[in-house]
Amino acid sequence: MQLPILILAWKRPTHVKKVISSLRKIEPKNIFVSCDGADSNNKLEYNLVEDTKEIIQKEIDWECNKSYNFRKKKLGCRFGVSEGINWFFQHVEEGVIIEDDCIIHPHFFQLSEVLLEKYRFDYRIGSISASNLQNGIKRGSSSYYFSKYHHCWGWATWKKRWENYDQELASWIYIKRNKLERQIFGTNTEIRYWNRIFEKLYYFNKPDSWAYRWFLSCQMNRLISIIPNINLCENIGFGKDGTNTIKGESPIKIDTDEISKFSLLPIKHPEFIITSSLADEYTFRNHYNPSLKTRIINKIHE
């Protein structure tokens, strides 16, 4: 497979080994790896980062072009990922981005190859996601649907779209100054929720996240995303080693039975480029801002 792939890593050698093992099935020909550095005063962290870099160089053992961006200093989640993606797009025009805790089903790479080409010059489309948070609900009969949400547990995009990335959240001040919250976010509930998120991000850099910044950048530029009608990603990073996924467990798993029953291939394209409001409402209500009742129901069904 010729499609360039970027792996974003840090201090989880066991996780990154599993990610590379999953990629070995498709043997991508162009692999980029960006690994953040360690805190100079943290010996344990330093050793884990060194182990991670060793695993990366050892485990990518098939014939391919390999490029490494191993940082000497720790940048953290926000800057480490942002700069890693910047580095990736200094070398390629489009590709797939995978963090070190995301196992991606091979169908996603086939989907991405086709859709990156199909929508290369359609600047309404900002990204292609491997993650589906609809809990088995199909949105139409096509292989994918369109959403305002840009899930980043395994995703693909173009250099031209990433150029919209607003790391400093200048657009957040523009939104507040011009009272654009309703145009950008929608309902009163959504406005309250995203206000809380971006106030903390802008004034306190909490959480240490790049993904919310990417979401806002896409919202400001009216970029929508492509979501497969079956989940194609499993996040194995929930736990004490996670940065922003310390508690709970992954809300998504790869269901091979479902994939075999509702095949995404050959790809069936939607007739129109219109976001699914039902899917977006479901995502917000169940993933971003679940009520106490929803959390209890989800817990019972686990």
mmCIF file of C-alpha atoms in Angstrom:
data_model
loop_
_atom_site.group_PDB
_atom_site.id
_atom_site.type_symbol
_atom_site.label_atom_id
_atom_site.label_comp_id
_atom_site.label_asym_id
_atom_site.label_seq_id
_atom_site.Cartn_x
_atom_site.Cartn_y
_atom_site.Cartn_z
ATOM 1 C CA MET A 1 0.000 0.000 0.000
ATOM 2 C CA GLN A 2 1.479 3.323 -1.102
ATOM 3 C CA LEU A 3 -0.654 5.606 1.094
ATOM 4 C CA PRO A 4 1.649 7.425 3.604
ATOM 5 C CA ILE A 5 1.007 6.619 7.255
ATOM 6 C CA LEU A 6 2.072 8.672 10.272
ATOM 7 C CA ILE A 7 2.379 6.984 13.675
ATOM 8 C CA LEU A 8 2.362 9.355 16.659
ATOM 9 C CA ALA A 9 4.103 7.802 19.655
ATOM 10 C CA TRP A 10 5.464 8.670 23.078
ATOM 11 C CA LYS A 11 6.145 6.386 26.058
ATOM 12 C CA ARG A 12 4.032 3.280 25.471
ATOM 13 C CA PRO A 13 6.231 0.591 23.915
ATOM 14 C CA THR A 14 3.670 -2.196 24.379
ATOM 15 C CA HIS A 15 0.932 -0.173 22.693
ATOM 16 C CA VAL A 16 3.025 0.944 19.745
ATOM 17 C CA LYS A 17 4.180 -2.637 19.188
ATOM 18 C CA LYS A 18 0.531 -3.711 18.810
ATOM 19 C CA VAL A 19 -0.140 -0.832 16.408
ATOM 20 C CA ILE A 20 2.835 -1.769 14.234
ATOM 21 C CA SER A 21 1.811 -5.438 14.343
ATOM 22 C CA SER A 22 -1.637 -4.472 12.999
ATOM 23 C CA LEU A 23 -0.008 -2.486 10.178
ATOM 24 C CA ARG A 24 2.186 -5.430 9.217
ATOM 25 C CA LYS A 25 -0.929 -7.053 7.710
ATOM 26 C CA ILE A 26 -1.043 -4.407 4.965
ATOM 27 C CA GLU A 27 2.705 -3.631 4.756
ATOM 28 C CA PRO A 28 2.457 0.097 3.970
ATOM 29 C CA LYS A 29 5.339 1.300 1.801
ATOM 30 C CA ASN A 30 5.685 4.768 3.345
ATOM 31 C CA ILE A 31 5.868 4.962 7.152
ATOM 32 C CA PHE A 32 6.522 8.126 9.154
ATOM 33 C CA VAL A 33 6.933 8.002 12.941
ATOM 34 C CA SER A 34 6.994 11.030 15.238
ATOM 35 C CA CYS A 35 7.870 10.271 18.861
ATOM 36 C CA ASP A 36 7.780 12.900 21.609
ATOM 37 C CA GLY A 37 10.679 13.202 24.045
ATOM 38 C CA ALA A 38 10.870 12.645 27.793
ATOM 39 C CA ASP A 39 11.010 14.924 30.798
ATOM 40 C CA SER A 40 14.756 15.232 31.531
ATOM 41 C CA ASN A 41 14.086 14.866 35.267
ATOM 42 C CA ASN A 42 11.998 11.692 34.927
ATOM 43 C CA LYS A 43 14.192 8.603 34.582
ATOM 44 C CA LEU A 44 11.264 6.195 34.224
ATOM 45 C CA GLU A 45 9.711 8.291 31.479
ATOM 46 C CA TYR A 46 13.071 8.547 29.699
ATOM 47 C CA ASN A 47 13.479 4.760 29.733
ATOM 48 C CA LEU A 48 9.958 4.195 28.415
ATOM 49 C CA VAL A 49 10.526 6.642 25.556
ATOM 50 C CA GLU A 50 13.826 4.944 24.683
ATOM 51 C CA ASP A 51 12.102 1.540 24.756
ATOM 52 C CA THR A 52 9.386 2.921 22.489
ATOM 53 C CA LYS A 53 11.898 4.182 19.926
ATOM 54 C CA GLU A 54 13.723 0.843 20.008
ATOM 55 C CA ILE A 55 10.470 -1.063 19.415
ATOM 56 C CA ILE A 56 9.567 1.233 16.516
ATOM 57 C CA GLN A 57 12.865 0.666 14.728
ATOM 58 C CA LYS A 58 12.850 -3.077 15.391
ATOM 59 C CA GLU A 59 9.217 -3.898 14.613
ATOM 60 C CA ILE A 60 8.824 -2.051 11.295
ATOM 61 C CA ASP A 61 10.557 -4.984 9.624
ATOM 62 C CA TRP A 62 8.946 -5.149 6.189
ATOM 63 C CA GLU A 63 10.353 -3.482 3.095
ATOM 64 C CA CYS A 64 9.281 0.166 3.174
ATOM 65 C CA ASN A 65 10.460 3.760 3.282
ATOM 66 C CA LYS A 66 10.871 4.804 6.936
ATOM 67 C CA SER A 67 11.187 8.347 8.280
ATOM 68 C CA TYR A 68 11.698 9.099 11.976
ATOM 69 C CA ASN A 69 11.133 12.298 13.928
ATOM 70 C CA PHE A 70 12.454 11.467 17.415
ATOM 71 C CA ARG A 71 12.325 14.527 19.646
ATOM 72 C CA LYS A 72 14.932 15.048 22.358
ATOM 73 C CA LYS A 73 12.680 17.218 24.531
ATOM 74 C CA LYS A 74 9.140 16.625 25.734
ATOM 75 C CA LEU A 75 6.548 18.791 24.021
ATOM 76 C CA GLY A 76 3.396 17.214 25.462
ATOM 77 C CA CYS A 77 0.198 16.101 23.784
ATOM 78 C CA ARG A 78 -0.848 19.410 22.246
ATOM 79 C CA PHE A 79 2.502 20.476 20.817
ATOM 80 C CA GLY A 80 3.925 17.000 20.287
ATOM 81 C CA VAL A 81 1.045 15.851 18.083
ATOM 82 C CA SER A 82 0.627 19.206 16.317
ATOM 83 C CA GLU A 83 4.315 19.418 15.434
ATOM 84 C CA GLY A 84 4.354 15.756 14.437
ATOM 85 C CA ILE A 85 1.558 16.314 11.932
ATOM 86 C CA ASN A 86 3.261 19.503 10.686
ATOM 87 C CA TRP A 87 6.426 17.453 10.071
ATOM 88 C CA PHE A 88 4.424 14.756 8.234
ATOM 89 C CA PHE A 89 2.909 17.313 5.866
ATOM 90 C CA GLN A 90 6.285 18.802 5.082
ATOM 91 C CA HIS A 91 6.883 15.548 3.201
ATOM 92 C CA VAL A 92 3.476 14.423 1.865
ATOM 93 C CA GLU A 93 0.274 15.960 0.508
ATOM 94 C CA GLU A 94 -2.140 13.498 2.136
ATOM 95 C CA GLY A 95 -2.108 10.469 4.390
ATOM 96 C CA VAL A 96 -3.369 8.520 7.403
ATOM 97 C CA ILE A 97 -2.588 9.563 11.001
ATOM 98 C CA ILE A 98 -2.580 7.002 13.811
ATOM 99 C CA GLU A 99 -1.770 7.559 17.462
ATOM 100 C CA ASP A 100 0.055 4.816 19.362
ATOM 101 C CA ASP A 101 -3.115 3.474 20.982
ATOM 102 C CA CYS A 102 -5.277 2.970 17.900
ATOM 103 C CA ILE A 103 -5.661 -0.394 16.162
ATOM 104 C CA ILE A 104 -7.103 0.201 12.689
ATOM 105 C CA HIS A 105 -8.961 -2.363 10.573
ATOM 106 C CA PRO A 106 -7.461 -2.885 7.077
ATOM 107 C CA HIS A 107 -10.712 -1.744 5.432
ATOM 108 C CA PHE A 108 -10.003 1.800 6.603
ATOM 109 C CA PHE A 109 -6.844 2.050 4.540
ATOM 110 C CA GLN A 110 -8.685 0.872 1.430
ATOM 111 C CA LEU A 111 -11.448 3.369 2.167
ATOM 112 C CA SER A 112 -8.927 6.169 2.690
ATOM 113 C CA GLU A 113 -7.050 5.517 -0.555
ATOM 114 C CA VAL A 114 -10.256 5.903 -2.540
ATOM 115 C CA LEU A 115 -11.741 8.822 -0.595
ATOM 116 C CA LEU A 116 -8.557 10.876 -0.354
ATOM 117 C CA GLU A 117 -8.453 10.820 -4.141
ATOM 118 C CA LYS A 118 -12.197 11.326 -4.649
ATOM 119 C CA TYR A 119 -12.430 14.385 -2.377
ATOM 120 C CA ARG A 120 -8.891 15.740 -2.885
ATOM 121 C CA PHE A 121 -10.151 18.991 -4.386
ATOM 122 C CA ASP A 122 -13.525 19.131 -2.628
ATOM 123 C CA TYR A 123 -12.701 21.601 0.108
ATOM 124 C CA ARG A 124 -15.923 20.906 1.969
ATOM 125 C CA ILE A 125 -14.366 17.687 3.265
ATOM 126 C CA GLY A 126 -11.856 18.045 6.093
ATOM 127 C CA SER A 127 -11.070 14.487 7.169
ATOM 128 C CA ILE A 128 -11.888 10.791 6.966
ATOM 129 C CA SER A 129 -12.313 8.949 10.258
ATOM 130 C CA ALA A 130 -11.809 5.296 11.210
ATOM 131 C CA SER A 131 -14.030 5.753 14.272
ATOM 132 C CA ASN A 132 -17.787 5.384 14.353
ATOM 133 C CA LEU A 133 -19.598 6.198 17.634
ATOM 134 C CA GLN A 134 -23.127 5.218 16.561
ATOM 135 C CA ASN A 135 -23.172 1.908 18.462
ATOM 136 C CA GLY A 136 -24.234 -0.107 15.433
ATOM 137 C CA ILE A 137 -26.811 2.359 14.085
ATOM 138 C CA LYS A 138 -26.436 2.744 10.301
ATOM 139 C CA ARG A 139 -26.826 6.218 8.809
ATOM 140 C CA GLY A 140 -28.138 5.530 5.330
ATOM 141 C CA SER A 141 -27.236 2.576 3.115
ATOM 142 C CA SER A 142 -23.874 3.877 1.853
ATOM 143 C CA SER A 143 -20.421 2.862 3.073
ATOM 144 C CA TYR A 144 -20.078 6.159 4.938
ATOM 145 C CA TYR A 145 -21.924 9.308 5.977
ATOM 146 C CA PHE A 146 -20.963 12.937 6.596
ATOM 147 C CA SER A 147 -20.616 14.576 10.013
ATOM 148 C CA LYS A 148 -19.632 17.846 11.625
ATOM 149 C CA TYR A 149 -17.510 15.884 14.118
ATOM 150 C CA HIS A 150 -13.919 14.957 13.282
ATOM 151 C CA HIS A 151 -13.028 11.826 15.246
ATOM 152 C CA CYS A 152 -9.261 11.450 15.520
ATOM 153 C CA TRP A 153 -8.830 7.852 16.637
ATOM 154 C CA GLY A 154 -7.362 6.875 13.290
ATOM 155 C CA TRP A 155 -8.026 9.406 10.544
ATOM 156 C CA ALA A 156 -6.882 10.671 7.173
ATOM 157 C CA THR A 157 -6.620 14.152 5.738
ATOM 158 C CA TRP A 158 -4.834 16.383 3.261
ATOM 159 C CA LYS A 159 -2.055 18.921 3.802
ATOM 160 C CA LYS A 160 -4.343 21.649 2.424
ATOM 161 C CA ARG A 161 -6.939 20.945 5.138
ATOM 162 C CA TRP A 162 -4.383 20.763 7.944
ATOM 163 C CA GLU A 163 -3.234 24.254 6.968
ATOM 164 C CA ASN A 164 -6.467 25.487 8.617
ATOM 165 C CA TYR A 165 -5.270 24.234 12.021
ATOM 166 C CA ASP A 166 -5.545 27.018 14.618
ATOM 167 C CA GLN A 167 -3.263 25.886 17.431
ATOM 168 C CA GLU A 168 -3.486 29.194 19.318
ATOM 169 C CA LEU A 169 -7.317 29.266 19.264
ATOM 170 C CA ALA A 170 -7.424 32.750 17.744
ATOM 171 C CA SER A 171 -10.763 31.760 16.221
ATOM 172 C CA TRP A 172 -12.220 31.205 19.715
ATOM 173 C CA ILE A 173 -11.743 34.894 20.559
ATOM 174 C CA TYR A 174 -13.236 35.830 17.174
ATOM 175 C CA ILE A 175 -16.302 33.689 17.942
ATOM 176 C CA LYS A 176 -16.797 35.287 21.363
ATOM 177 C CA ARG A 177 -16.203 38.829 20.147
ATOM 178 C CA ASN A 178 -18.697 38.459 17.302
ATOM 179 C CA LYS A 179 -21.218 36.301 19.206
ATOM 180 C CA LEU A 180 -21.063 33.451 16.677
ATOM 181 C CA GLU A 181 -21.590 30.570 19.113
ATOM 182 C CA ARG A 182 -24.973 29.583 17.702
ATOM 183 C CA GLN A 183 -23.702 29.550 14.121
ATOM 184 C CA ILE A 184 -20.687 27.464 15.068
ATOM 185 C CA PHE A 185 -22.116 25.061 17.666
ATOM 186 C CA GLY A 186 -25.925 24.972 17.285
ATOM 187 C CA THR A 187 -28.231 24.422 20.260
ATOM 188 C CA ASN A 188 -28.068 26.077 23.682
ATOM 189 C CA THR A 189 -26.860 22.793 25.214
ATOM 190 C CA GLU A 190 -24.067 22.501 22.668
ATOM 191 C CA ILE A 191 -23.090 26.149 23.184
ATOM 192 C CA ARG A 192 -22.818 25.666 26.958
ATOM 193 C CA TYR A 193 -20.796 22.484 26.541
ATOM 194 C CA TRP A 194 -18.291 23.853 24.008
ATOM 195 C CA ASN A 195 -18.012 27.154 25.888
ATOM 196 C CA ARG A 196 -16.759 25.224 28.912
ATOM 197 C CA ILE A 197 -14.309 23.223 26.786
ATOM 198 C CA PHE A 198 -12.774 26.149 24.952
ATOM 199 C CA GLU A 199 -12.646 28.497 27.931
ATOM 200 C CA LYS A 200 -10.458 25.947 29.753
ATOM 201 C CA LEU A 201 -8.363 25.325 26.664
ATOM 202 C CA TYR A 202 -7.775 28.991 25.894
ATOM 203 C CA TYR A 203 -7.052 30.266 29.400
ATOM 204 C CA PHE A 204 -5.555 27.203 31.130
ATOM 205 C CA ASN A 205 -4.486 24.822 28.298
ATOM 206 C CA LYS A 206 -6.569 22.094 29.938
ATOM 207 C CA PRO A 207 -6.816 19.414 28.806
ATOM 208 C CA ASP A 208 -3.442 19.233 27.032
ATOM 209 C CA SER A 209 -5.181 18.455 23.759
ATOM 210 C CA TRP A 210 -4.730 19.169 20.065
ATOM 211 C CA ALA A 211 -7.938 17.415 18.930
ATOM 212 C CA TYR A 212 -10.383 20.031 20.270
ATOM 213 C CA ARG A 213 -8.357 22.695 18.475
ATOM 214 C CA TRP A 214 -8.627 20.743 15.236
ATOM 215 C CA PHE A 215 -12.393 20.382 15.722
ATOM 216 C CA LEU A 216 -12.804 24.145 16.174
ATOM 217 C CA SER A 217 -10.575 24.837 13.161
ATOM 218 C CA CYS A 218 -12.837 22.627 11.051
ATOM 219 C CA GLN A 219 -15.991 24.249 12.411
ATOM 220 C CA MET A 220 -14.688 27.719 11.622
ATOM 221 C CA ASN A 221 -13.878 26.704 8.050
ATOM 222 C CA ARG A 222 -17.092 24.709 7.546
ATOM 223 C CA LEU A 223 -15.152 21.493 6.988
ATOM 224 C CA ILE A 224 -17.106 18.287 7.476
ATOM 225 C CA SER A 225 -15.847 14.748 7.965
ATOM 226 C CA ILE A 226 -16.459 11.304 6.520
ATOM 227 C CA ILE A 227 -17.484 8.580 8.995
ATOM 228 C CA PRO A 228 -17.605 4.892 7.945
ATOM 229 C CA ASN A 229 -20.939 3.207 8.622
ATOM 230 C CA ILE A 230 -19.078 0.582 10.675
ATOM 231 C CA ASN A 231 -16.469 1.308 13.315
ATOM 232 C CA LEU A 232 -12.949 0.513 12.030
ATOM 233 C CA CYS A 233 -10.861 1.493 15.083
ATOM 234 C CA GLU A 234 -10.204 0.146 18.554
ATOM 235 C CA ASN A 235 -8.604 2.445 21.125
ATOM 236 C CA ILE A 236 -6.373 0.399 23.443
ATOM 237 C CA GLY A 237 -5.053 3.425 25.320
ATOM 238 C CA PHE A 238 -7.595 3.788 28.139
ATOM 239 C CA GLY A 239 -5.877 3.435 31.513
ATOM 240 C CA LYS A 240 -3.192 4.914 33.731
ATOM 241 C CA ASP A 241 -0.755 5.349 30.818
ATOM 242 C CA GLY A 242 -3.177 7.531 28.828
ATOM 243 C CA THR A 243 -2.889 11.313 28.596
ATOM 244 C CA ASN A 244 -6.555 12.241 28.181
ATOM 245 C CA THR A 245 -8.047 8.724 28.493
ATOM 246 C CA ILE A 246 -6.998 7.789 32.020
ATOM 247 C CA LYS A 247 -10.413 6.602 33.264
ATOM 248 C CA GLY A 248 -13.054 4.290 31.850
ATOM 249 C CA GLU A 249 -12.692 2.108 28.782
ATOM 250 C CA SER A 250 -12.823 2.604 25.052
ATOM 251 C CA PRO A 251 -16.367 3.312 23.786
ATOM 252 C CA ILE A 252 -15.566 1.568 20.494
ATOM 253 C CA LYS A 253 -14.390 -1.895 19.492
ATOM 254 C CA ILE A 254 -13.779 -3.525 16.134
ATOM 255 C CA ASP A 255 -16.637 -5.974 15.530
ATOM 256 C CA THR A 256 -15.464 -8.375 12.822
ATOM 257 C CA ASP A 257 -18.889 -10.058 12.661
ATOM 258 C CA GLU A 258 -20.560 -6.722 11.912
ATOM 259 C CA ILE A 259 -17.920 -5.904 9.294
ATOM 260 C CA SER A 260 -18.547 -9.220 7.534
ATOM 261 C CA LYS A 261 -22.334 -8.712 7.568
ATOM 262 C CA PHE A 262 -22.310 -5.062 6.417
ATOM 263 C CA SER A 263 -19.312 -4.842 4.144
ATOM 264 C CA LEU A 264 -18.020 -1.372 3.307
ATOM 265 C CA LEU A 265 -16.348 -2.751 0.183
ATOM 266 C CA PRO A 266 -16.850 -2.201 -2.665
ATOM 267 C CA ILE A 267 -17.430 1.380 -1.568
ATOM 268 C CA LYS A 268 -20.928 2.767 -2.023
ATOM 269 C CA HIS A 269 -20.862 6.576 -2.013
ATOM 270 C CA PRO A 270 -23.700 8.760 -0.659
ATOM 271 C CA GLU A 271 -25.704 10.542 -3.326
ATOM 272 C CA PHE A 272 -25.417 13.951 -1.655
ATOM 273 C CA ILE A 273 -22.846 15.641 0.599
ATOM 274 C CA ILE A 274 -25.087 16.444 3.575
ATOM 275 C CA THR A 275 -24.209 15.892 7.228
ATOM 276 C CA SER A 276 -26.420 13.539 9.223
ATOM 277 C CA SER A 277 -28.042 15.660 11.934
ATOM 278 C CA LEU A 278 -29.389 12.493 13.588
ATOM 279 C CA ALA A 279 -25.901 11.008 13.810
ATOM 280 C CA ASP A 280 -24.412 14.255 15.107
ATOM 281 C CA GLU A 281 -27.119 14.641 17.743
ATOM 282 C CA TYR A 282 -26.512 11.050 18.837
ATOM 283 C CA THR A 283 -22.736 11.610 19.019
ATOM 284 C CA PHE A 284 -23.119 14.743 21.118
ATOM 285 C CA ARG A 285 -25.727 13.228 23.429
ATOM 286 C CA ASN A 286 -23.984 9.887 23.975
ATOM 287 C CA HIS A 287 -20.273 10.626 23.572
ATOM 288 C CA TYR A 288 -19.523 14.262 24.332
ATOM 289 C CA ASN A 289 -22.241 15.268 26.795
ATOM 290 C CA PRO A 290 -24.157 12.229 28.071
ATOM 291 C CA SER A 291 -26.840 12.810 30.701
ATOM 292 C CA LEU A 292 -26.770 10.890 33.984
ATOM 293 C CA LYS A 293 -29.582 8.665 32.632
ATOM 294 C CA THR A 294 -27.592 7.893 29.481
ATOM 295 C CA ARG A 295 -24.463 7.083 31.496
ATOM 296 C CA ILE A 296 -26.425 4.657 33.691
ATOM 297 C CA ILE A 297 -28.024 2.961 30.661
ATOM 298 C CA ASN A 298 -24.656 2.622 28.928
ATOM 299 C CA LYS A 299 -23.154 1.137 32.108
ATOM 300 C CA ILE A 300 -25.955 -1.436 32.345
ATOM 301 C CA HIS A 301 -25.389 -2.477 28.713
ATOM 302 C CA GLU A 302 -21.608 -2.913 29.106
#
